[in-house]
C-alpha positions in Angstrom: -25.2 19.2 -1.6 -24.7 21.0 1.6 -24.2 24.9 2.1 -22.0 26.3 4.2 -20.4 29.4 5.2 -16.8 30.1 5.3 -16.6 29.6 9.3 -18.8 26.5 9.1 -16.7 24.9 6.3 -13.6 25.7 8.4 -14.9 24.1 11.5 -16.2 21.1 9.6 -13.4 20.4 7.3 -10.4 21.8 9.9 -7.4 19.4 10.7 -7.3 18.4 14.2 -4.5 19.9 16.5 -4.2 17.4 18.5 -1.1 14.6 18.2 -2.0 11.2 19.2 0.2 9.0 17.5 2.8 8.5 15.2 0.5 7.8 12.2 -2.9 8.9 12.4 -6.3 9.1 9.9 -7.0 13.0 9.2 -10.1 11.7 7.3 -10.5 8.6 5.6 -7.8 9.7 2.6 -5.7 11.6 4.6 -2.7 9.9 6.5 -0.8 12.6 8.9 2.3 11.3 9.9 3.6 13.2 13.4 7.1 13.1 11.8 9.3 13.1 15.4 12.7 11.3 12.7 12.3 9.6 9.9 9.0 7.6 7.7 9.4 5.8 4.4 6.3 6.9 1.9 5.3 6.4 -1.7 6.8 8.9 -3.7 4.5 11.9 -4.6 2.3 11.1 -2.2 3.0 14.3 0.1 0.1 16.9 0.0 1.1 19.3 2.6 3.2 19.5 5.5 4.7 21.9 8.3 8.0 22.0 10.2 11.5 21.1 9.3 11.2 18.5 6.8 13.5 17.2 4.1 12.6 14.9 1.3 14.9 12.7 -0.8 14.1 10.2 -3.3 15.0 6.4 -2.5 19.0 6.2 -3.3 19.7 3.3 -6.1 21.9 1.9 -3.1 19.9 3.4 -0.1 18.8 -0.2 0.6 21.4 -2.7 -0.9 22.2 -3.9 -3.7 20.2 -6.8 -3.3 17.3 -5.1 -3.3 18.1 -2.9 -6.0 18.8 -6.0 -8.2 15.6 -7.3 -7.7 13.6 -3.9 -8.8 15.7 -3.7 -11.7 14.9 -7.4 -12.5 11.0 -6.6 -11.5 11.4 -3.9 -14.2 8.8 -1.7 -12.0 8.3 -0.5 -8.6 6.9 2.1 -6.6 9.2 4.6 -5.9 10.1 5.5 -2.1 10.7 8.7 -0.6 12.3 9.4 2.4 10.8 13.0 4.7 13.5 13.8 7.5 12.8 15.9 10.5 10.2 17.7 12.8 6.6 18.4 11.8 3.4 17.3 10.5 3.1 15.5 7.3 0.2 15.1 5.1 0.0 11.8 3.0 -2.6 10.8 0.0 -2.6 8.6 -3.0 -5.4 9.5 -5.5 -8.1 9.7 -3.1 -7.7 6.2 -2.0 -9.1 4.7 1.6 -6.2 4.5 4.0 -5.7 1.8 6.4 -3.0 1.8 9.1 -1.7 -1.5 10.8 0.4 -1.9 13.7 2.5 -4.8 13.4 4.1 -6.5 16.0 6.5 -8.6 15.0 4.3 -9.5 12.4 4.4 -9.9 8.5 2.3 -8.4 5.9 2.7 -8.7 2.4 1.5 -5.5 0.2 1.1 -4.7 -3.8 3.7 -2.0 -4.7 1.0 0.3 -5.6 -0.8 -0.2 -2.0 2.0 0.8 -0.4 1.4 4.4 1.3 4.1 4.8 4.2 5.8 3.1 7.0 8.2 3.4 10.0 12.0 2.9 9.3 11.9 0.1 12.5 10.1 -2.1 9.5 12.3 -4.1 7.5 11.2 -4.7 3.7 11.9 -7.0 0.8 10.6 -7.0 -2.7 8.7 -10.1 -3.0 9.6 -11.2 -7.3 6.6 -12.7 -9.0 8.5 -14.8 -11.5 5.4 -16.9 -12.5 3.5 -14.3 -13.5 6.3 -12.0 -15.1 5.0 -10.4 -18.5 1.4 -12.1 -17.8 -0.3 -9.0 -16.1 -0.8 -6.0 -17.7 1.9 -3.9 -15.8 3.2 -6.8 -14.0 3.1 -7.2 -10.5 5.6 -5.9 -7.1 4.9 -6.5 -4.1 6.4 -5.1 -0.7 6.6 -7.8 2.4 6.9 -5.7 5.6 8.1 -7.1 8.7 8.8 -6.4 12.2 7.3 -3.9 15.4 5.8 -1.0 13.5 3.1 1.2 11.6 2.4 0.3 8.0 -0.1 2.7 6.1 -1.9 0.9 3.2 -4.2 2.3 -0.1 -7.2 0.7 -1.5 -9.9 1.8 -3.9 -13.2 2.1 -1.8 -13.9 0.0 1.2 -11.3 -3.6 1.4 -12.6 -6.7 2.1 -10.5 -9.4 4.4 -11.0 -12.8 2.9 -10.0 -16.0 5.4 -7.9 -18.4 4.1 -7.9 -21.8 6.1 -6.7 -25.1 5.3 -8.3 -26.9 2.6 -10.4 -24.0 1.6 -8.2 -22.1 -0.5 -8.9 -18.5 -1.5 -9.1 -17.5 -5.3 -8.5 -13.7 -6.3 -7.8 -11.4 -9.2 -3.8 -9.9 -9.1 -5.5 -6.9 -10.0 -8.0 -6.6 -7.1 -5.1 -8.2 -4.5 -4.4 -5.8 -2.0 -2.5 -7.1 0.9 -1.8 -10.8 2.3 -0.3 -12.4 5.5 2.8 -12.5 4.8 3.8 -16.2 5.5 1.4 -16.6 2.7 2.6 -18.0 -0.8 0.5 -17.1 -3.8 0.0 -19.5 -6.3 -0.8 -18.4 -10.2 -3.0 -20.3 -12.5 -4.5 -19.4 -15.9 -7.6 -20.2 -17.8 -7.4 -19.3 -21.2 -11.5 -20.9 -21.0 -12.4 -18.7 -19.2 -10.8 -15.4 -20.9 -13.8 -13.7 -22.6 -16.5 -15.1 -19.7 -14.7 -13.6 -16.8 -14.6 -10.0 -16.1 -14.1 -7.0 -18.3 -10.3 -7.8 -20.1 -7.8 -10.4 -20.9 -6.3 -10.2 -17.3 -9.3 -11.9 -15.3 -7.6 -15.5 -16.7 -4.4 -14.7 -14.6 -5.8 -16.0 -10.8 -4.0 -15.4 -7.4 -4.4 -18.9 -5.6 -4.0 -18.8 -1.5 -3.6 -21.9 0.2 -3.0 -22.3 4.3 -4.2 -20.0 7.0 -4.5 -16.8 7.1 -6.1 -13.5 5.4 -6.3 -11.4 1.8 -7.3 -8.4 1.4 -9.2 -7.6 -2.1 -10.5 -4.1 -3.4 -13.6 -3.7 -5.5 -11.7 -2.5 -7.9 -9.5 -3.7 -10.4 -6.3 -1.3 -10.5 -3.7 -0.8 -13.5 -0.4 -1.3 -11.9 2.0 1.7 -12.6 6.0 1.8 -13.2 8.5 3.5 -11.5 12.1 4.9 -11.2 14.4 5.1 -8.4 
C-alpha cells in the first residue's frame, strides 16, 4: 500500500474540472452527471453534489398509473429519484463498476437493481416476470429503456457481453443477468436435478434462457435482489 502526502493524495485522487458530457466516469464507481435539467437515478445513490439541485422521490403517479400497477403487482422495485437543476452530481451504488451507454434509438433491457441513472429523453417500462414470480429469492424487475439517450448501468466487478445468435441460445443465472438487448425475450426453465450440483443455493435451478440475436450482459457475481418503495 502506497504512501502519500496530503498534496499528492489531492492531486491523484482530485475530481476533474473539466465538463465533457452529460454523464461522465469520475473513476470506475463514480458516475458525475453535468446536471444542465433534469436525470432519473436510483434512489440513494447520490454521494455528493454542487449547485442548485433539488431531489424528489419518484411520485406514486409521476409515471402513470400503468406503471405504478405493475410495481405494485411486481411487489418490488428500485426506487427512482428525480435531482432538478444546475450543478454537478455525484452518483454510486455500493462500489459497483459503472457503465454508460448511449442509445440511439435503441433498446436495452436492465435488472432493477442495475439500474444507476438515465436522461429523461428515455422512455421506460417495467418489464413483469410472471414465470418466474415467487421462484427467485427476491424476485426479479427489470427496467426496458428506449429511445436517443444516456443510460448509466451497475455491475459487480468487470461484465461480460455474451452473443446470442440463432440457434445457439444463451443460458444464464437471474441472479448474475445484468442487462439484455431489449428485443430480447427471456425464457425460464428449472431443474430441480440439478439443485444441489449447481452453484452455491437453491436459486442456481431457476435459468434465464436467450434465444435470437443479440447480447447479455452477466456479472461474476451472483446478487440478492432488494425491495423497494415509491
Amino acid at each position: 500500500m502506497s504512501d502519500y502526502s496530503i498534496d499528492e493524495f489531492i492531486r491523484k485522487t482530485k475530481q476533474d474540472e473539466s465538463e465533457n458530457d452529460y454523464f461522465e466516469l469520475e473513476t470506475p464507481r463514480i458516475l458525475e452527471v453535468n446536471l444542465l435539467d433534469q436525470v432519473w437515478a436510483k434512489a440513494g445513490a447520490m454521494i455528493s453534489y454542487n449547485g442548485n439541485i433539488k431531489f424528489e422521490r419518484e411520485g406514486i403517479l409521476e409515471h402513470g398509473v400503468g406503471r405504478l400497477f405493475k410495481k405494485a403487482m411486481t411487489g418490488e422495485g428500485s426506487s427512482l429519484m428525480k435531482a432538478t437543476g444546475r450543478g454537478r452530481l455525484y452518483l454510486a451504488d455500493q462500489g459497483k463498476k459503472i457503465t454508460i451507454f448511449d442509445l440511439d434509438n435503441e433498446t436495452i433491457t436492465v435488472n432493477g437493481n442495475d439500474l444507476l441513472a438515465f436522461e429523461p429523453s428515455i422512455d421506460w417500462d417495467i418489464k413483469l416476470m410472471k414465470k418466474v414470480a415467487g421462484m427467485v429469492s427476491g424476485g426479479l424487475f427489470n427496467v426496458t429503456l428506449s429511445g436517443s439517450g444516456r443510460v448509466a448501468i451497475t455491475s459487480h466487478y468487470e461484465p461480460l457481453t455474451l452473443l446470442v445468435r440463432p440457434g445457439e441460445p444463451v443460458i444464464t443465472d437471474p441472479h448474475a443477468t445484468v442487462a439484455w438487448s431489449g428485443h430480447l425475450e427471456p425464457n425460464f426453465r428449472t431443474d430441480i436435478s440439478f439443485k444441489t450440483l449447481i452453484g452455491r443455493g437453491s436459486g442456481e435451478s431457476i435459468q434465464m434462457e436467450f434465444e435470437g440475436d443479440g447480447f447479455v450482459i452477466v456479472q461474476p457475481f451472483e446478487e440478492v435482489y432488494t425491495t423497494g418503495q415509491s
